[in-house]
């Protein structure tokens, strides 16, 4: 069973098999994927509940301050992994046959699924 969702596993495998410079590998380690939890309010029908979503985020770009409660699921504005910084790092391999267009920085998503850009 994969540790992360399929997109994360495939993108991470793609990068790790092509990166050779120590500086790039250190950058990637800094922006490693981590399982995270984002709490949000769900309202409607006279009720108000605190819910949460587990997602794969970036160790640097997806930091959520303690006790953060987002207004609702749609307003979770934390980048999911691969974050824009890692996607930009992968652009040097954009001409490779296995590179996918949805790995470009402009395709980055928040944990809520909304586009970052």
Coordinates of N, CA, C and O in Angstrom, one line a residue:
X1 N 0.9 -1.2 0.0 CA 0.0 0.0 0.0 C 0.9 1.2 0.0 O 1.8 1.4 0.8
X2 N 0.6 2.2 -0.9 CA 1.4 3.4 -0.9 C 1.3 4.2 0.3 O 0.3 4.2 1.0
X3 N 2.4 5.0 0.6 CA 2.4 5.8 1.8 C 1.6 7.1 1.6 O 1.0 7.7 2.5
X4 N 1.6 7.5 0.3 CA 0.8 8.8 0.0 C -0.1 8.4 -1.2 O -0.2 7.3 -1.7
X5 N -0.9 9.4 -1.6 CA -1.8 9.2 -2.7 C -1.0 9.0 -4.0 O 0.2 9.2 -4.1
X6 N -1.6 8.5 -5.0 CA -1.0 8.0 -6.2 C -0.2 9.1 -6.9 O 1.0 8.9 -7.4
X7 N -0.7 10.3 -7.0 CA 0.0 11.5 -7.6 C 1.3 11.8 -6.9 O 2.3 11.9 -7.6
X8 N 1.3 11.8 -5.6 CA 2.5 12.1 -4.8 C 3.5 11.0 -5.1 O 4.7 11.3 -5.3
X9 N 3.1 9.7 -5.0 CA 4.1 8.6 -5.2 C 4.7 8.7 -6.6 O 5.9 8.5 -6.7
X10 N 3.9 8.9 -7.6 CA 4.4 8.9 -9.0 C 5.4 10.1 -9.2 O 6.4 9.9 -9.8
X11 N 5.0 11.2 -8.7 CA 5.8 12.4 -8.9 C 7.1 12.3 -8.1 O 8.2 12.6 -8.6
X12 N 7.1 11.8 -6.9 CA 8.3 11.6 -6.1 C 9.2 10.6 -6.7 O 10.4 10.8 -6.8
X13 N 8.7 9.5 -7.2 CA 9.5 8.5 -8.0 C 10.1 9.1 -9.2 O 11.3 8.9 -9.5
X14 N 9.4 9.9 -9.9 CA 9.9 10.6 -11.1 C 11.1 11.5 -10.7 O 12.1 11.4 -11.4
X15 N 10.9 12.3 -9.7 CA 12.0 13.2 -9.3 C 13.2 12.4 -8.8 O 14.4 12.7 -9.2
X16 N 13.0 11.5 -7.9 CA 14.1 10.8 -7.3 C 15.0 10.0 -8.2 O 16.2 9.8 -8.0
X17 N 14.4 9.5 -9.3 CA 15.1 8.7 -10.3 C 15.9 9.6 -11.3 O 16.8 9.1 -12.0
X18 N 15.6 10.9 -11.3 CA 16.3 11.8 -12.2 C 17.2 12.9 -11.6 O 18.1 13.4 -12.2
X19 N 17.0 13.1 -10.3 CA 17.8 14.1 -9.6 C 19.2 13.5 -9.2 O 19.2 12.5 -8.6
X20 N 20.2 14.3 -9.5 CA 21.6 13.8 -9.1 C 22.4 14.8 -8.3 O 23.3 14.4 -7.6
X21 N 22.0 16.1 -8.4 CA 22.7 17.1 -7.7 C 22.4 17.1 -6.2 O 21.2 17.1 -5.9
X22 N 23.4 17.1 -5.3 CA 23.1 17.1 -3.9 C 22.3 18.3 -3.4 O 21.4 18.1 -2.6
X23 N 22.5 19.5 -4.0 CA 21.7 20.6 -3.7 C 20.3 20.4 -3.9 O 19.4 20.8 -3.1
X24 N 19.9 19.8 -5.1 CA 18.5 19.6 -5.4 C 17.9 18.6 -4.4 O 16.7 18.7 -4.0
X25 N 18.7 17.6 -4.1 CA 18.2 16.5 -3.2 C 17.9 17.1 -1.8 O 16.9 16.8 -1.1
X26 N 18.8 18.0 -1.3 CA 18.6 18.7 -0.1 C 17.4 19.6 -0.1 O 16.6 19.7 0.9
X27 N 17.1 20.3 -1.2 CA 15.9 21.1 -1.4 C 14.7 20.2 -1.3 O 13.7 20.6 -0.6
X28 N 14.7 19.1 -2.0 CA 13.6 18.2 -1.9 C 13.3 17.6 -0.5 O 12.2 17.5 -0.1
X29 N 14.4 17.3 0.2 CA 14.2 16.8 1.6 C 13.6 17.9 2.4 O 12.7 17.6 3.2
X30 N 13.9 19.1 2.2 CA 13.3 20.2 3.0 C 11.8 20.3 2.7 O 11.0 20.6 3.5
X31 N 11.5 20.1 1.4 CA 10.1 20.2 1.0 C 9.4 18.8 0.9 O 8.6 18.5 0.0
X32 N 9.8 17.9 1.8 CA 9.3 16.5 1.7 C 7.8 16.4 2.0 O 7.2 17.3 2.7
X33 N 7.2 15.4 1.4 CA 5.7 15.3 1.6 C 5.5 14.7 3.0 O 6.2 13.9 3.5
X34 N 4.5 15.2 3.7 CA 4.1 14.8 5.0 C 2.6 14.7 5.1 O 1.9 15.5 4.5
X35 N 2.1 13.7 5.9 CA 0.7 13.7 6.1 C 0.3 14.7 7.1 O 1.0 14.9 8.1
X36 N -0.7 15.5 6.8 CA -1.2 16.6 7.6 C -2.7 16.6 7.8 O -3.4 15.9 7.1
X37 N -3.1 17.4 8.8 CA -4.6 17.4 9.1 C -5.0 18.9 9.2 O -4.3 19.7 9.8
X38 N -6.0 19.2 8.5 CA -6.6 20.6 8.5 C -8.0 20.5 9.0 O -8.9 19.8 8.4
X39 N -8.3 21.3 10.1 CA -9.6 21.3 10.7 C -10.4 22.4 10.0 O -9.9 23.5 9.7
X40 N -11.7 22.2 9.9 CA -12.6 23.2 9.3 C -14.0 23.1 9.9 O -14.3 22.1 10.4
X41 N -14.7 24.2 9.8 CA -16.1 24.2 10.2 C -17.0 23.8 9.1 O -16.9 24.2 8.0
X42 N -18.0 23.0 9.5 CA -19.0 22.7 8.5 C -20.4 23.1 9.1 O -20.7 22.7 10.2
X43 N -21.0 24.0 8.3 CA -22.3 24.5 8.8 C -23.4 24.2 7.8 O -23.1 24.0 6.7
X44 N -24.6 24.3 8.3 CA -25.8 24.1 7.4 C -26.9 23.4 8.1 O -26.6 22.5 9.0
X45 N -28.1 23.7 7.8 CA -29.2 23.1 8.4 C -29.3 23.3 9.9 O -29.8 22.4 10.7
X46 N -28.8 24.4 10.4 CA -28.9 24.7 11.8 C -27.8 24.1 12.7 O -27.9 24.1 13.9
X47 N -26.8 23.5 12.0 CA -25.8 22.8 12.8 C -24.4 23.4 12.4 O -24.2 24.1 11.4
X48 N -23.5 23.2 13.3 CA -22.1 23.7 13.1 C -21.2 22.6 13.7 O -21.2 22.4 15.0
X49 N -20.4 22.0 12.9 CA -19.5 20.9 13.3 C -18.1 21.2 12.9 O -17.8 21.8 11.9
X50 N -17.2 20.8 13.8 CA -15.7 20.8 13.4 C -15.4 19.5 12.7 O -15.6 18.4 13.3
X51 N -14.9 19.6 11.5 CA -14.4 18.4 10.8 C -13.0 18.6 10.4 O -12.4 19.7 10.7
X52 N -12.4 17.6 9.7 CA -11.1 17.8 9.3 C -10.8 16.9 8.1 O -11.5 16.0 7.8
X53 N -9.7 17.3 7.4 CA -9.3 16.5 6.2 C -7.8 16.2 6.4 O -7.0 17.0 6.8
X54 N -7.5 14.9 6.1 CA -6.1 14.5 6.1 C -5.6 14.7 4.6 O -6.3 14.3 3.7
X55 N -4.4 15.2 4.5 CA -3.9 15.4 3.1 C -2.3 15.3 3.2 O -1.7 15.3 4.3
X56 N -1.7 15.2 2.0 CA -0.3 15.2 1.9 C 0.2 16.6 1.6 O -0.2 17.2 0.6
X57 N 0.9 17.2 2.5 CA 1.4 18.6 2.4 C 2.9 18.6 2.3 O 3.6 17.6 2.4
X58 N 3.4 19.8 2.2 CA 4.9 20.0 2.2 C 5.4 20.4 3.5 O 4.7 21.2 4.2
X59 N 6.6 19.9 3.9 CA 7.1 20.2 5.2 C 7.4 21.7 5.4 O 7.5 22.2 6.5
X60 N 7.5 22.5 4.4 CA 7.8 23.9 4.4 C 6.6 24.8 4.1 O 6.1 25.6 4.8
X61 N 6.0 24.5 2.9 CA 4.9 25.3 2.3 C 3.6 25.1 3.0 O 2.7 25.9 2.8
X62 N 3.4 24.0 3.6 CA 2.0 23.6 4.1 C 1.9 23.7 5.6 O 1.0 23.1 6.2
X63 N 2.7 24.5 6.2 CA 2.6 24.6 7.7 C 1.3 25.2 8.1 O 0.9 26.2 7.6
X64 N 0.7 24.5 9.1 CA -0.6 25.0 9.6 C -0.3 25.4 11.1 O 0.1 24.5 11.9
X65 N -0.5 26.6 11.5 CA -0.3 27.0 12.9 C -1.2 26.2 13.8 O -2.3 25.8 13.4
X66 N -0.7 25.9 15.0 CA -1.5 25.1 16.0 C -2.9 25.8 16.2 O -3.0 27.0 16.2
X67 N -3.9 25.0 16.4 CA -5.3 25.4 16.7 C -5.9 26.2 15.6 O -6.9 26.9 15.8
X68 N -5.4 26.1 14.3 CA -6.1 26.7 13.2 C -7.4 26.0 12.9 O -7.4 24.8 12.8
X69 N -8.4 26.8 12.7 CA -9.7 26.3 12.2 C -10.1 27.1 11.0 O -10.4 28.3 11.1
X70 N -10.2 26.5 9.8 CA -10.5 27.1 8.6 C -12.0 27.3 8.6 O -12.8 26.5 9.2
X71 N -12.5 28.4 7.9 CA -13.9 28.7 7.9 C -14.8 27.6 7.3 O -15.9 27.4 7.8
X72 N -14.3 26.9 6.3 CA -14.9 25.8 5.7 C -13.9 25.0 4.8 O -12.8 25.5 4.6
X73 N -14.3 23.9 4.3 CA -13.4 23.1 3.5 C -12.9 23.8 2.3 O -11.7 23.7 2.0
X74 N -13.7 24.6 1.6 CA -13.3 25.3 0.4 C -12.2 26.3 0.8 O -11.3 26.6 -0.1
X75 N -12.2 26.9 2.0 CA -11.2 27.9 2.3 C -9.9 27.4 2.9 O -9.1 28.2 3.5
X76 N -9.7 26.1 2.8 CA -8.4 25.6 3.3 C -7.3 26.0 2.2 O -7.3 25.6 1.1
X77 N -6.5 27.0 2.6 CA -5.5 27.6 1.7 C -4.1 27.1 1.9 O -3.2 27.9 1.9
X78 N -4.0 25.8 2.2 CA -2.6 25.2 2.5 C -2.3 24.4 1.2 O -3.0 23.5 0.8
X79 N -1.1 24.7 0.6 CA -0.7 23.9 -0.6 C -0.5 22.4 -0.3 O 0.0 22.0 0.7
X80 N -1.1 21.6 -1.2 CA -0.9 20.2 -1.1 C 0.4 19.9 -1.8 O 0.9 20.6 -2.6
X81 N 1.0 18.7 -1.5 CA 2.3 18.3 -2.1 C 1.9 17.6 -3.4 O 1.0 16.8 -3.5
X82 N 2.6 17.8 -4.5 CA 3.8 18.6 -4.7 C 3.4 20.1 -4.7 O 2.6 20.6 -5.5
X83 N 4.1 20.9 -3.8 CA 3.9 22.3 -3.7 C 4.5 23.0 -4.9 O 5.2 22.4 -5.7
X84 N 4.1 24.3 -5.1 CA 4.7 25.0 -6.2 C 6.2 25.0 -6.3 O 6.8 24.9 -7.4
X85 N 6.9 25.0 -5.2 CA 8.4 25.0 -5.2 C 8.9 23.7 -5.7 O 9.9 23.8 -6.5
X86 N 8.4 22.6 -5.4 CA 8.8 21.3 -5.9 C 8.5 21.2 -7.3 O 9.3 20.6 -8.1
X87 N 7.3 21.6 -7.7 CA 6.9 21.6 -9.1 C 7.9 22.4 -10.0 O 8.2 22.0 -11.1
X88 N 8.3 23.6 -9.5 CA 9.2 24.4 -10.2 C 10.6 23.7 -10.3 O 11.2 23.8 -11.4
X89 N 11.0 23.0 -9.3 CA 12.2 22.2 -9.3 C 12.2 21.2 -10.4 O 13.2 20.9 -11.1
X90 N 11.0 20.6 -10.7 CA 10.9 19.5 -11.6 C 10.8 20.0 -13.1 O 10.9 19.2 -14.0
X91 N 10.7 21.3 -13.3 CA 10.5 21.9 -14.6 C 11.7 21.6 -15.5 O 11.6 21.5 -16.7
X92 N 12.9 21.4 -15.0 CA 14.1 21.1 -15.8 C 13.9 19.7 -16.5 O 14.6 19.5 -17.5
X93 N 13.0 18.9 -16.0 CA 12.7 17.6 -16.7 C 11.5 17.6 -17.6 O 11.0 16.6 -18.0
X94 N 11.0 18.8 -17.8 CA 9.7 18.9 -18.6 C 9.8 18.3 -20.0 O 8.7 18.0 -20.5
X95 N 11.0 18.2 -20.6 CA 11.1 17.6 -21.9 C 11.2 16.1 -21.9 O 11.2 15.5 -22.9
X96 N 11.2 15.5 -20.7 CA 11.2 14.1 -20.6 C 9.9 13.5 -21.0 O 8.8 14.0 -20.7
X97 N 9.9 12.3 -21.6 CA 8.7 11.7 -22.1 C 7.7 11.3 -20.9 O 6.5 11.3 -21.1
X98 N 8.2 11.1 -19.7 CA 7.4 10.7 -18.6 C 6.9 11.9 -17.8 O 6.1 11.7 -16.9
X99 N 7.3 13.1 -18.1 CA 6.8 14.3 -17.4 C 5.4 14.5 -17.8 O 5.0 14.4 -18.9
X100 N 4.6 14.8 -16.8 CA 3.2 15.1 -17.0 C 2.9 16.6 -16.9 O 3.4 17.3 -16.0
X101 N 2.1 17.1 -17.8 CA 1.7 18.6 -17.8 C 1.1 19.0 -16.5 O 1.3 20.1 -16.0
X102 N 0.4 18.1 -15.8 CA -0.3 18.5 -14.5 C 0.7 18.6 -13.4 O 0.3 18.9 -12.3
X103 N 2.0 18.4 -13.6 CA 3.0 18.5 -12.6 C 3.6 19.9 -12.7 O 4.5 20.3 -11.9
X104 N 3.2 20.8 -13.6 CA 3.7 22.1 -13.7 C 3.2 23.0 -12.5 O 2.2 22.7 -11.9
X105 N 4.0 24.0 -12.2 CA 3.6 24.9 -11.0 C 2.2 25.4 -11.1 O 1.5 25.6 -10.1
X106 N 1.8 25.8 -12.3 CA 0.4 26.4 -12.4 C -0.7 25.4 -12.1 O -1.8 25.8 -12.0
X107 N -0.4 24.1 -12.0 CA -1.4 23.1 -11.7 C -1.4 22.8 -10.2 O -2.1 21.9 -9.7
X108 N -0.6 23.5 -9.3 CA -0.6 23.2 -7.9 C -2.0 23.5 -7.3 O -2.7 24.3 -7.7
X109 N -2.3 22.7 -6.3 CA -3.6 22.7 -5.6 C -3.4 23.0 -4.1 O -2.4 22.6 -3.5
X110 N -4.5 23.6 -3.5 CA -4.6 23.6 -2.1 C -5.1 22.3 -1.6 O -5.6 21.5 -2.4
X111 N -5.0 22.0 -0.3 CA -5.5 20.8 0.2 C -7.0 20.6 0.0 O -7.5 19.5 -0.1
X112 N -7.7 21.7 -0.2 CA -9.2 21.7 -0.5 C -9.5 21.3 -2.0 O -10.6 21.1 -2.3
X113 N -8.4 21.3 -2.8 CA -8.6 20.9 -4.2 C -8.7 22.1 -5.1 O -8.7 22.0 -6.3
X114 N -8.8 23.3 -4.5 CA -8.8 24.5 -5.3 C -7.4 24.8 -5.9 O -6.4 24.5 -5.3
X115 N -7.4 25.4 -7.1 CA -6.1 25.7 -7.7 C -5.3 26.8 -6.9 O -6.0 27.7 -6.4
X116 N -4.0 26.7 -6.7 CA -3.3 27.7 -6.0 C -3.2 29.0 -6.9 O -3.3 30.1 -6.4
X117 N -3.1 28.8 -8.2 CA -3.0 30.0 -9.1 C -4.3 30.4 -9.6 O -5.1 29.6 -10.0

